[in-house]
mmCIF file of C-alpha atoms in Angstrom:
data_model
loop_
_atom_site.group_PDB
_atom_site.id
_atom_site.type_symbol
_atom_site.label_atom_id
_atom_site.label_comp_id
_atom_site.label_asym_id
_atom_site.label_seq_id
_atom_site.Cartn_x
_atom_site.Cartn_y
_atom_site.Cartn_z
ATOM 1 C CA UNK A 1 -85.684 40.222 -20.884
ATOM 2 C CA UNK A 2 -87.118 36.985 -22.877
ATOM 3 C CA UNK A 3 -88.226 34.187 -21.464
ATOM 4 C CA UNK A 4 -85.108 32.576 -23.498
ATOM 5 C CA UNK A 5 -82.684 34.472 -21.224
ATOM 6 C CA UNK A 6 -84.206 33.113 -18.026
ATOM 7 C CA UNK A 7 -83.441 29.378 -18.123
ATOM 8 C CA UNK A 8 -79.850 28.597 -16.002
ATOM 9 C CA UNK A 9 -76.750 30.374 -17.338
ATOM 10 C CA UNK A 10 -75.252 27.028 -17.376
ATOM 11 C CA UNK A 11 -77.358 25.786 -20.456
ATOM 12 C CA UNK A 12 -77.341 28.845 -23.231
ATOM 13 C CA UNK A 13 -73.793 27.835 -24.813
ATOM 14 C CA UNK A 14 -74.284 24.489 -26.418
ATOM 15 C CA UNK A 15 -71.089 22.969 -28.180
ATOM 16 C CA UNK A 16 -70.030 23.459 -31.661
ATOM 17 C CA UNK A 17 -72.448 20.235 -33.190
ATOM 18 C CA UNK A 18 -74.834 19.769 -30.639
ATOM 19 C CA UNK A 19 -76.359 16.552 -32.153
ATOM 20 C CA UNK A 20 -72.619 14.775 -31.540
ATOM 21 C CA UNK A 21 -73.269 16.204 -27.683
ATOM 22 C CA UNK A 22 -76.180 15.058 -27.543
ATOM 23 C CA UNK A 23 -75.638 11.237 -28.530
ATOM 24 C CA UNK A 24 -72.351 11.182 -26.163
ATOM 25 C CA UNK A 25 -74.727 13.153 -23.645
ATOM 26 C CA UNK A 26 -77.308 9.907 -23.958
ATOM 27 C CA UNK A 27 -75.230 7.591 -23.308
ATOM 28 C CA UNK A 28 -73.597 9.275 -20.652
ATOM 29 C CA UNK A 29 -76.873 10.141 -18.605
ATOM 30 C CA UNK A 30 -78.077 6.632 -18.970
ATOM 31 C CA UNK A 31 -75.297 5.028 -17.257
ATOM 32 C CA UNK A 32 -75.576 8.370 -14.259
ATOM 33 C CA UNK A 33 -79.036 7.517 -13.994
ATOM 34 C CA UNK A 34 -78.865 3.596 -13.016
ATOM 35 C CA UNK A 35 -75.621 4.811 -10.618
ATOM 36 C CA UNK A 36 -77.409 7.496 -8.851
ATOM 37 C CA UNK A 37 -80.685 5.515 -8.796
ATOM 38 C CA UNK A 38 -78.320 2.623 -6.974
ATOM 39 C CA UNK A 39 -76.529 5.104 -4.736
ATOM 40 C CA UNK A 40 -79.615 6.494 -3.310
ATOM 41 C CA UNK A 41 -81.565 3.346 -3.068
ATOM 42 C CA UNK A 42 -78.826 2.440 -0.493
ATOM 43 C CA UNK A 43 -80.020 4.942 1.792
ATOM 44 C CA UNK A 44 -83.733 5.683 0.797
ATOM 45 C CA UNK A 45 -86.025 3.147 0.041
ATOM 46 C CA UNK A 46 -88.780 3.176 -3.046
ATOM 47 C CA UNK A 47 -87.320 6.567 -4.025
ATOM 48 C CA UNK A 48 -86.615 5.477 -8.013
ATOM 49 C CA UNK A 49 -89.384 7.669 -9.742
ATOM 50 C CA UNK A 50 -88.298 10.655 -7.568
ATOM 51 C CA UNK A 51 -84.531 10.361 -8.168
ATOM 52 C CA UNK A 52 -85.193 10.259 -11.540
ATOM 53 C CA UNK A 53 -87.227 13.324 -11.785
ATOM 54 C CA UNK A 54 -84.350 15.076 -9.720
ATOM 55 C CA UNK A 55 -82.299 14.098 -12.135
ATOM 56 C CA UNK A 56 -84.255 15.483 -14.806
ATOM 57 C CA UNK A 57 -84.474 18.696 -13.166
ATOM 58 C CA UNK A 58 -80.717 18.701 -12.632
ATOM 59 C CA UNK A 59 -80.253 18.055 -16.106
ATOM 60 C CA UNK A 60 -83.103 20.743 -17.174
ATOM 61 C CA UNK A 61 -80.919 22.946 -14.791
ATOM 62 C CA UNK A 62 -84.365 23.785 -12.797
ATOM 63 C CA UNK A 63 -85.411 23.995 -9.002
ATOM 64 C CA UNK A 64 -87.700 21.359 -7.546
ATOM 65 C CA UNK A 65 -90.401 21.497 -5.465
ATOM 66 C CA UNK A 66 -90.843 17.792 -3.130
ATOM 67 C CA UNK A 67 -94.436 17.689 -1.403
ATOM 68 C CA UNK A 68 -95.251 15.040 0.950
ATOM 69 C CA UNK A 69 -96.700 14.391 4.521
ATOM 70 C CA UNK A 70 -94.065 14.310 7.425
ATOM 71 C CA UNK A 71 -91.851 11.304 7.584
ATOM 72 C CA UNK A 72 -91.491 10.203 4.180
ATOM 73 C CA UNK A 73 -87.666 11.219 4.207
ATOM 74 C CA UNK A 74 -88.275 14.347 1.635
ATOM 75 C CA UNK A 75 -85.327 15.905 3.717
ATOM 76 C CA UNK A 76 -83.156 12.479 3.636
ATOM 77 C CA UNK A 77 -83.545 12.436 -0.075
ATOM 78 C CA UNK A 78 -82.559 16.184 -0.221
ATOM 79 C CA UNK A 79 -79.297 15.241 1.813
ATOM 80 C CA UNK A 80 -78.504 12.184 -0.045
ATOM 81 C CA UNK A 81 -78.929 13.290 -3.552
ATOM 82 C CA UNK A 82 -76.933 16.566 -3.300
ATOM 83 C CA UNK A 83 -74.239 14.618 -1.864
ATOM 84 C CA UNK A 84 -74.446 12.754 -4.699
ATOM 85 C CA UNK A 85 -73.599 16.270 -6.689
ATOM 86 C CA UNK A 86 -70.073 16.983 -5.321
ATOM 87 C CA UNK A 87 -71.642 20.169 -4.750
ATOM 88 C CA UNK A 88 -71.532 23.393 -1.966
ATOM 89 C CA UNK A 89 -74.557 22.490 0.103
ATOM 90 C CA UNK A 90 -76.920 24.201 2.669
ATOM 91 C CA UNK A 91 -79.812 23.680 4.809
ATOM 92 C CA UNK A 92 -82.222 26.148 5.437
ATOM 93 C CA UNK A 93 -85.190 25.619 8.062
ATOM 94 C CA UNK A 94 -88.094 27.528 7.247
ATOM 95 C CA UNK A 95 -89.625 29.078 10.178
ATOM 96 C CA UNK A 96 -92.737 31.820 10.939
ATOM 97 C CA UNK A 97 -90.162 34.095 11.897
ATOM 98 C CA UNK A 98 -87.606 33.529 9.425
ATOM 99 C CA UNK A 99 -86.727 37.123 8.302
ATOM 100 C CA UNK A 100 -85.261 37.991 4.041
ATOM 101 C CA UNK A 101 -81.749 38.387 5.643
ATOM 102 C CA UNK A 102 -81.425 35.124 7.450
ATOM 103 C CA UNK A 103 -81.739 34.053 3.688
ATOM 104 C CA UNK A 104 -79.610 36.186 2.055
ATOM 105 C CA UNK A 105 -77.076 37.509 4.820
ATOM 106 C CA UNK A 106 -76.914 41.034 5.870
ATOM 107 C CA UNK A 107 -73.875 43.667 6.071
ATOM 108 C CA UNK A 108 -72.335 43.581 9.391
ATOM 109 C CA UNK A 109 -70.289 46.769 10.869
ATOM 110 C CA UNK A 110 -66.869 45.643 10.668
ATOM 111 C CA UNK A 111 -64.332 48.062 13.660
ATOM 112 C CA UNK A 112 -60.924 46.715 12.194
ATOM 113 C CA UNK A 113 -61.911 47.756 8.722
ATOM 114 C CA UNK A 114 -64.090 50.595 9.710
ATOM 115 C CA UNK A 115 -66.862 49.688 7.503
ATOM 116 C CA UNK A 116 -69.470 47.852 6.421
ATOM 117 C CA UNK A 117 -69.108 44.031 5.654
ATOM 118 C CA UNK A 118 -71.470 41.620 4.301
ATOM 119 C CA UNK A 119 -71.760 38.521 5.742
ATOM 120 C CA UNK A 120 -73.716 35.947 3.338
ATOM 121 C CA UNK A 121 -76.516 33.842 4.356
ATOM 122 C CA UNK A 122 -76.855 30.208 3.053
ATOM 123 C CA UNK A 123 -78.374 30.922 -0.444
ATOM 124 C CA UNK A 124 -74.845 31.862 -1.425
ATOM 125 C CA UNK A 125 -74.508 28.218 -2.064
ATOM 126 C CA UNK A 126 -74.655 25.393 -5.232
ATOM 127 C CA UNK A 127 -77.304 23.409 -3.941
ATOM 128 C CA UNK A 128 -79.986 24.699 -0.965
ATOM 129 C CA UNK A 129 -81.830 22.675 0.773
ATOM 130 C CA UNK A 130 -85.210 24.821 1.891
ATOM 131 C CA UNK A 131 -87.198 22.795 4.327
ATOM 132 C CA UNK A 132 -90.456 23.283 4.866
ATOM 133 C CA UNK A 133 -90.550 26.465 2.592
ATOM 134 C CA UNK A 134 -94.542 27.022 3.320
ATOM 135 C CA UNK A 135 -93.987 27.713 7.029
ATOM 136 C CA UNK A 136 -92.029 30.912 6.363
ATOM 137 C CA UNK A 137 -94.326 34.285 5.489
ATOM 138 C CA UNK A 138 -94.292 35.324 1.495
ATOM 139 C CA UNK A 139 -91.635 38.100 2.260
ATOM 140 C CA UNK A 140 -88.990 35.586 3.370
ATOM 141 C CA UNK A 141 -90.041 33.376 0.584
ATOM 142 C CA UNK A 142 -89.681 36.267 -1.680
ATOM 143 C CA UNK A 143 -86.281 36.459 -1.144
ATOM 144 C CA UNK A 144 -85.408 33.321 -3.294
ATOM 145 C CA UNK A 145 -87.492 34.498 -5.939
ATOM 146 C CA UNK A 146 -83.891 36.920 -7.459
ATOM 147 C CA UNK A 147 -82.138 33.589 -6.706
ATOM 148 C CA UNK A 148 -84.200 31.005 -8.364
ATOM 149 C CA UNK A 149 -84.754 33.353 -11.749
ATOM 150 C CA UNK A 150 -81.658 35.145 -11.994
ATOM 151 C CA UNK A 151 -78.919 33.196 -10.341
ATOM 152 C CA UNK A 152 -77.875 36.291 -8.016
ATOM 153 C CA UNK A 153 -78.455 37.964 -4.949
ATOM 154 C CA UNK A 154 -79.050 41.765 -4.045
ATOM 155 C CA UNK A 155 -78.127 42.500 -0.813
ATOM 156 C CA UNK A 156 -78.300 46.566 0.367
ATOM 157 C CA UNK A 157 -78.565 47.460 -3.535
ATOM 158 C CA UNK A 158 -75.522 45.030 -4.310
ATOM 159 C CA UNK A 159 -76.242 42.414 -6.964
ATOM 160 C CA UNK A 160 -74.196 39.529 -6.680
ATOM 161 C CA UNK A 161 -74.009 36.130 -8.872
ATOM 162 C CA UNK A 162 -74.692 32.567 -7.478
ATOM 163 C CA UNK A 163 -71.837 30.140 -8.329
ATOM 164 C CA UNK A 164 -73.151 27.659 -11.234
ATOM 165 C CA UNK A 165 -74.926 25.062 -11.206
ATOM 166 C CA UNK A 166 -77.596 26.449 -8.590
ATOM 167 C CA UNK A 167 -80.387 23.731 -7.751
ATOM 168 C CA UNK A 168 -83.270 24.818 -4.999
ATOM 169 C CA UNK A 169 -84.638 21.608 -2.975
ATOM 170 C CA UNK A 170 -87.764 22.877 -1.309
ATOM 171 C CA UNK A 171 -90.076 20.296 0.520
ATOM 172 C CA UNK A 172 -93.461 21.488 2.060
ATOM 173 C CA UNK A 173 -96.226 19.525 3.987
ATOM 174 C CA UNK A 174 -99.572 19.772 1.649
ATOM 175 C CA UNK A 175 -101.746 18.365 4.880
ATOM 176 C CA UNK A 176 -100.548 20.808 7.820
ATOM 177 C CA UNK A 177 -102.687 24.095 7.616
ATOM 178 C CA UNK A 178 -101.643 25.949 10.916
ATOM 179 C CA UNK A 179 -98.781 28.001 10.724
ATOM 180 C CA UNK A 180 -97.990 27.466 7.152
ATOM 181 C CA UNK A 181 -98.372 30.306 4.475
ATOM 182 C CA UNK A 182 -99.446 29.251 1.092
ATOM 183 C CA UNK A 183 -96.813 29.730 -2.001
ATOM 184 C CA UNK A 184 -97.093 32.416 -3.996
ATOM 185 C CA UNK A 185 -97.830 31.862 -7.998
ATOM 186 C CA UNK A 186 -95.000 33.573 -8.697
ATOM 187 C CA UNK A 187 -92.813 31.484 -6.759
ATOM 188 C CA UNK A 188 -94.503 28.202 -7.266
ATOM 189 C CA UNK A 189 -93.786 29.421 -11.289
ATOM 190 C CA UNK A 190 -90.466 29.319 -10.618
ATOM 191 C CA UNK A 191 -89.915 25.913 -9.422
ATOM 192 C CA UNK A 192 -89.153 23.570 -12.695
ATOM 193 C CA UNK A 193 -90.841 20.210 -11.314
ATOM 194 C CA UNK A 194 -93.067 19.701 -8.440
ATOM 195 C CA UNK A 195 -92.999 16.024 -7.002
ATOM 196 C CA UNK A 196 -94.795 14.321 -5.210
ATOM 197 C CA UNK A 197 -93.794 11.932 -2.121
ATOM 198 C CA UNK A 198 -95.893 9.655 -0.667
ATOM 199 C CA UNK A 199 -95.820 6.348 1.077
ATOM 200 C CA UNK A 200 -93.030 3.613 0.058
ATOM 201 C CA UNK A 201 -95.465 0.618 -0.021
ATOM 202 C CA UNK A 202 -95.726 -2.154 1.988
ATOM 203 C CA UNK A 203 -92.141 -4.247 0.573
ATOM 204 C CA UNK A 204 -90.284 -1.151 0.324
ATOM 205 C CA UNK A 205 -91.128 -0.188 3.721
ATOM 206 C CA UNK A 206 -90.432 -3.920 5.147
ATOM 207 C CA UNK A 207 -86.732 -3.281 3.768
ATOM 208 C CA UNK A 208 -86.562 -0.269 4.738
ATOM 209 C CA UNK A 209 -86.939 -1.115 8.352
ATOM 210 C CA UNK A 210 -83.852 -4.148 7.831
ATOM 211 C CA UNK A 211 -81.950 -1.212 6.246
ATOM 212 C CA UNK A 212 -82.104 1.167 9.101
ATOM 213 C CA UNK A 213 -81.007 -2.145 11.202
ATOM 214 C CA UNK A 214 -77.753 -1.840 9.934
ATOM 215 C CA UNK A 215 -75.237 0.789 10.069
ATOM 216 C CA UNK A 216 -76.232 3.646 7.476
ATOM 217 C CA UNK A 217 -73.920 3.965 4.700
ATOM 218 C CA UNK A 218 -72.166 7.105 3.567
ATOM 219 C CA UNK A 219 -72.771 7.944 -0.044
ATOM 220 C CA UNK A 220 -69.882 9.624 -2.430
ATOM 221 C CA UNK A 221 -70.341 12.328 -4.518
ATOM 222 C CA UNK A 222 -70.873 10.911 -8.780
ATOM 223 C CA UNK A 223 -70.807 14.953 -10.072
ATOM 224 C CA UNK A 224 -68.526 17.770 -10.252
ATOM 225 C CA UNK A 225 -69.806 21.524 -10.915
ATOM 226 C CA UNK A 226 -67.654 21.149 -14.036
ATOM 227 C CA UNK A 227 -69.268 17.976 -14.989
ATOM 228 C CA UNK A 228 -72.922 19.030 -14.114
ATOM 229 C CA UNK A 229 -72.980 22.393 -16.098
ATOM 230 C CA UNK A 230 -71.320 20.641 -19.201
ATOM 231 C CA UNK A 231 -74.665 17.745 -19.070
ATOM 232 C CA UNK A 232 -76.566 21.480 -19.201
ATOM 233 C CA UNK A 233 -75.092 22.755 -22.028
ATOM 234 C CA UNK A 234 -75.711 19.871 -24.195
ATOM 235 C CA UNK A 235 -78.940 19.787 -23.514
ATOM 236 C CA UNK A 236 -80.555 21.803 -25.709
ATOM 237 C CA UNK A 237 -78.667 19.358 -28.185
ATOM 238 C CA UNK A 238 -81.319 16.743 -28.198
ATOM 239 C CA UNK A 239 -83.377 16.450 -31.563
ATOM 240 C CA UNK A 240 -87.022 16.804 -31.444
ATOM 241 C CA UNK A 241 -89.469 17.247 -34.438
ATOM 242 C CA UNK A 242 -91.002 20.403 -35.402
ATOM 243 C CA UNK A 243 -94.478 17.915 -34.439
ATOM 244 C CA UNK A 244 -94.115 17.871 -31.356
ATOM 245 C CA UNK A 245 -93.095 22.042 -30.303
ATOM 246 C CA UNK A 246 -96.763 22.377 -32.002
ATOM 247 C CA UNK A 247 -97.594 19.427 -29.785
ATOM 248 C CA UNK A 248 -96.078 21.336 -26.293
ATOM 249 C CA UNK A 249 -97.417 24.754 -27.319
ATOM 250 C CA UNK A 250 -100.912 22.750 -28.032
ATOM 251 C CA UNK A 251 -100.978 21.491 -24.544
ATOM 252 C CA UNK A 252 -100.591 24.971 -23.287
ATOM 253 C CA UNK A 253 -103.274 26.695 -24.823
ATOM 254 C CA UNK A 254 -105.198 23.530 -24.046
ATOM 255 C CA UNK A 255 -104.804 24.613 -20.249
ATOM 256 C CA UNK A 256 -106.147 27.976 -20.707
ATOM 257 C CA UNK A 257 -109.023 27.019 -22.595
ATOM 258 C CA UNK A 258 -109.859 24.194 -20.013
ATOM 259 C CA UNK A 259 -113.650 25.120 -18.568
ATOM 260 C CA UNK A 260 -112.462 24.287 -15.104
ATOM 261 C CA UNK A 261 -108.839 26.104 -15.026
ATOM 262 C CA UNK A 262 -108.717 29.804 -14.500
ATOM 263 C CA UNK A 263 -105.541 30.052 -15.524
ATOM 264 C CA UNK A 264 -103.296 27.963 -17.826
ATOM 265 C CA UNK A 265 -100.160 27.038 -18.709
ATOM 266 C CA UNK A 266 -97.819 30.135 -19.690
ATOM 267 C CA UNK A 267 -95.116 30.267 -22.783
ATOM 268 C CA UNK A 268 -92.525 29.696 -19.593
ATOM 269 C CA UNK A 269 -94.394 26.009 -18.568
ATOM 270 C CA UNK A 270 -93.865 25.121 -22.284
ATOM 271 C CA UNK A 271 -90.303 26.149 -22.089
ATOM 272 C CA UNK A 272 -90.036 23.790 -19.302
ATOM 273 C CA UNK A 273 -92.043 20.702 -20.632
ATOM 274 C CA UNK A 274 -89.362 20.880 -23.644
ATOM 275 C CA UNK A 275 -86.515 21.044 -21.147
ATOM 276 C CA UNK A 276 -87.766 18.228 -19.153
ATOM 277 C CA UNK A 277 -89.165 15.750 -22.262
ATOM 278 C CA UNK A 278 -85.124 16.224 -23.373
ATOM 279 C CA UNK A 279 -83.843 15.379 -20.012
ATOM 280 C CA UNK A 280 -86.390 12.477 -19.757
ATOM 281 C CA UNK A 281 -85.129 11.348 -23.053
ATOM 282 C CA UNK A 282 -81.339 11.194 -22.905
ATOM 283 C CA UNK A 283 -82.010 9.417 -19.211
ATOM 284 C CA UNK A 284 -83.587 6.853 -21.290
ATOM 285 C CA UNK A 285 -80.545 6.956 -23.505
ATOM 286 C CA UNK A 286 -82.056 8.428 -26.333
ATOM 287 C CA UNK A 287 -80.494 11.592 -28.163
ATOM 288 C CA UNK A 288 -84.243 12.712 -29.139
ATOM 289 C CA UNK A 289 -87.653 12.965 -27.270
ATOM 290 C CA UNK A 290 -90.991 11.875 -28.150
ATOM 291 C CA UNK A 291 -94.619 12.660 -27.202
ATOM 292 C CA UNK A 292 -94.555 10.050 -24.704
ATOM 293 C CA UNK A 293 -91.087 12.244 -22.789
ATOM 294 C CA UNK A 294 -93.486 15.279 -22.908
ATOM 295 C CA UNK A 295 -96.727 13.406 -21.028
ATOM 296 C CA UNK A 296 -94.306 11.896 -18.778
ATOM 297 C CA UNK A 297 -93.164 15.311 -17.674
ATOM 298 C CA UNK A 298 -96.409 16.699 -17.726
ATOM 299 C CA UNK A 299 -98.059 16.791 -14.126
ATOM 300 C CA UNK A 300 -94.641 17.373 -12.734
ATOM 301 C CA UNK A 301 -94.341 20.595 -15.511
ATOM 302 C CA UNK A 302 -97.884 21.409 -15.221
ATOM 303 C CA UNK A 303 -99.586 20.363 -11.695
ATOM 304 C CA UNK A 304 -98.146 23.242 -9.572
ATOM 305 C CA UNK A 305 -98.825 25.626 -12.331
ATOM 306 C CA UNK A 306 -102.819 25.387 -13.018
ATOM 307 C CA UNK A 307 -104.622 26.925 -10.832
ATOM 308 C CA UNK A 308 -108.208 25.585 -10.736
ATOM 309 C CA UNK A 309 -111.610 27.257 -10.516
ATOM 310 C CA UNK A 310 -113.709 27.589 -7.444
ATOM 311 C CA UNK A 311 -116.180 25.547 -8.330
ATOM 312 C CA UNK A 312 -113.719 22.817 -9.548
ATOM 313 C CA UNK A 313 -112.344 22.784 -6.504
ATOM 314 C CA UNK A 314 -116.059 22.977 -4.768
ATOM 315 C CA UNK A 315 -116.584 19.679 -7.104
ATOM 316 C CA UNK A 316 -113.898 17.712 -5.995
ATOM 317 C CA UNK A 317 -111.066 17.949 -8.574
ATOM 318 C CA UNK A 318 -107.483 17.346 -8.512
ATOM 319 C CA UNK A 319 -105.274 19.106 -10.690
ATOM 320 C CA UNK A 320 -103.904 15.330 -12.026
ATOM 321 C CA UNK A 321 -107.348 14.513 -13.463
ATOM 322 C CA UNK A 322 -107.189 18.090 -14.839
ATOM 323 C CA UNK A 323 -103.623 17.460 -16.833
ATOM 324 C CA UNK A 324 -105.173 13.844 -17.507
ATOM 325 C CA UNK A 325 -107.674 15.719 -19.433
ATOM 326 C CA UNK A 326 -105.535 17.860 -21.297
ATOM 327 C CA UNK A 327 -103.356 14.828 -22.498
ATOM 328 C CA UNK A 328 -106.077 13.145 -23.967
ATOM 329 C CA UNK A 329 -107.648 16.348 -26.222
ATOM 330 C CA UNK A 330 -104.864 17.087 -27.536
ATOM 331 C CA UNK A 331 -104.102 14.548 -30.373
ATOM 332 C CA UNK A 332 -100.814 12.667 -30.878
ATOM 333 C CA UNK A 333 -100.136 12.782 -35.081
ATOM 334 C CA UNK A 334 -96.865 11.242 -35.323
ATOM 335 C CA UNK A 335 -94.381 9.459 -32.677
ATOM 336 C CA UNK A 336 -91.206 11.405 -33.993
#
């Protein structure tokens, strides 16, 4: 299979004249993005940059990874925002003994029917909510791998699709170190964006204690299914110069040749950084992207997916100076 094929079903059949979709797509994704932006702020306070890069992941049709210590309402702004989606929604609450099946479901011996049955588990859902992923053991976090990549599920040799769209919300806890099991590469791969969440500052926090003073409001959904997979499909739409795919693909070999990463950026992380400099673009309102969409995107693209050497990590270095780096050695020729 290519790495083409593995992007969400949702987004591989762009309209007849995709750069008409794509100017009706900017305008419409502008106006989403000051609603939804408004809409959460109701309820979670500070959270701007974040909603927007869940909204660029929604509109990239990828999985998102929110990092953050405890009590910095990663969860609440899970909840809120896929209310905002109109979509099927589930909570899953990652545990040391949280087995595949509690993920998946399991086939249950039915008597009236005489035979088996399954009975689905939560990831048979639009958007799952999987809290504190890193405190369940790699099996169980295996299980979402099928999910994530391929939008089904195979349960007792039975492959079955995931209803479309199908958004993963995973928080984890970088700080905690007992009872937590690091993410796999493979998994952490599959994630689109990781964010992260930290502290509202000091006026955000002041009105965020006179909003929970008050009774908390009850947001309404903004999306449809319909409406969120036809956003997707337009996507690819969005005009970029032939510039700046050298310019992505630059940045990835970049990584690899980096003294202090062992290993770089792969042809799927430059897949994404084009998905997510589009989506940043038509948020903007813009029907094409520029360099600066793709270094906007790029520590959110590119952070989870470098893995650093030893002695880099001995010395002291975070994987943002490291995509810092990267940025600046590869030169920018031409805006658009």
């Amino acid at each position: 299979m290519s790495l083409a094929s593995t992007s969400n079903p949702g987004t591989l059949a762009p309209p007849t004249d995709p750069r008409a979709a794509a100017h009706e797509l900017a305008q419409e994704a502008k106006q989403l993005s000051h609603k939804v932006t408004a809409e959460v702020a109701r309820v979670v306070v500070g959270a701007e940059d974040v909603t927007r890069q869940l909204l660029i992941a929604l509109l990239a049709g990828g999985h998102v990874l929110l990092e953050g210590v405890p009590g910095v309402a990663k969860t609440t702004l899970s909840k809120v925002f896929s209310r905002l989606l109109g979509c099927q929604y589930q909570r899953v609450q990652f545990t040391p003994d949280l087995l595949p099946s509690d993920v998946t479901g399991t086939s249950i011996f039915d008597r009236n029917k005489n035979d088996f049955v399954l009975r689905k588990g939560p990831i048979f859902t639009q958007v799952l909510l999987a809290d504190e992923i890193n405190r369940a053991p790699a099996k169980t976090q295996s299980a979402l791998l099928e999910a994530m990549q391929e939008y089904q599920v195979t349960v007792d040799g039975v492959s079955l699709p995931l209803a479309l769209p199908f958004l993963v919300l995973a928080t984890q806890n970088p700080i905690e170190q007992e009872g937590v099991y690091r993410l796999p590469e493979a998994q952490l791969d599959r994630f689109l964006l990781r964010v992260e969440m930290g502290y509202p500052g000091f006026k955000h926090e002041v009105g965020l204690l006179k909003l929970y003073s008050k009774p908390i409001v009850e947001v309404q959904p903004m999306f449809t299914p319909e409406m969120i997979i036809g956003l997707q499909r337009k996507l690819p739409g969005v005009y970029g110069a032939e510039s700046l795919y050298e310019y992505i693909v630059q940045l990835a070999e970049e990584s690899r040749k980096h003294p202090d990463v062992a290993l770089g950026a792969s042809p799927r992380a430059a897949l994404n950084l084009l998905r997510c400099a589009r989506a940043r673009a038509v948020l903007e309102g813009r029907h094409f992207f520029t360099h600066e969409d793709v270094q906007a995107v790029a520590f959110g693209v590119l952070g989870h997916r470098l893995i650093l050497r030893p002695e880099a990590e001995i010395e002291g270095k975070h994987v943002a100076e490291i995509v810092r780096e990267i940025l600046d050695a590869v030169p920018v020729l031409e805006t658009v």
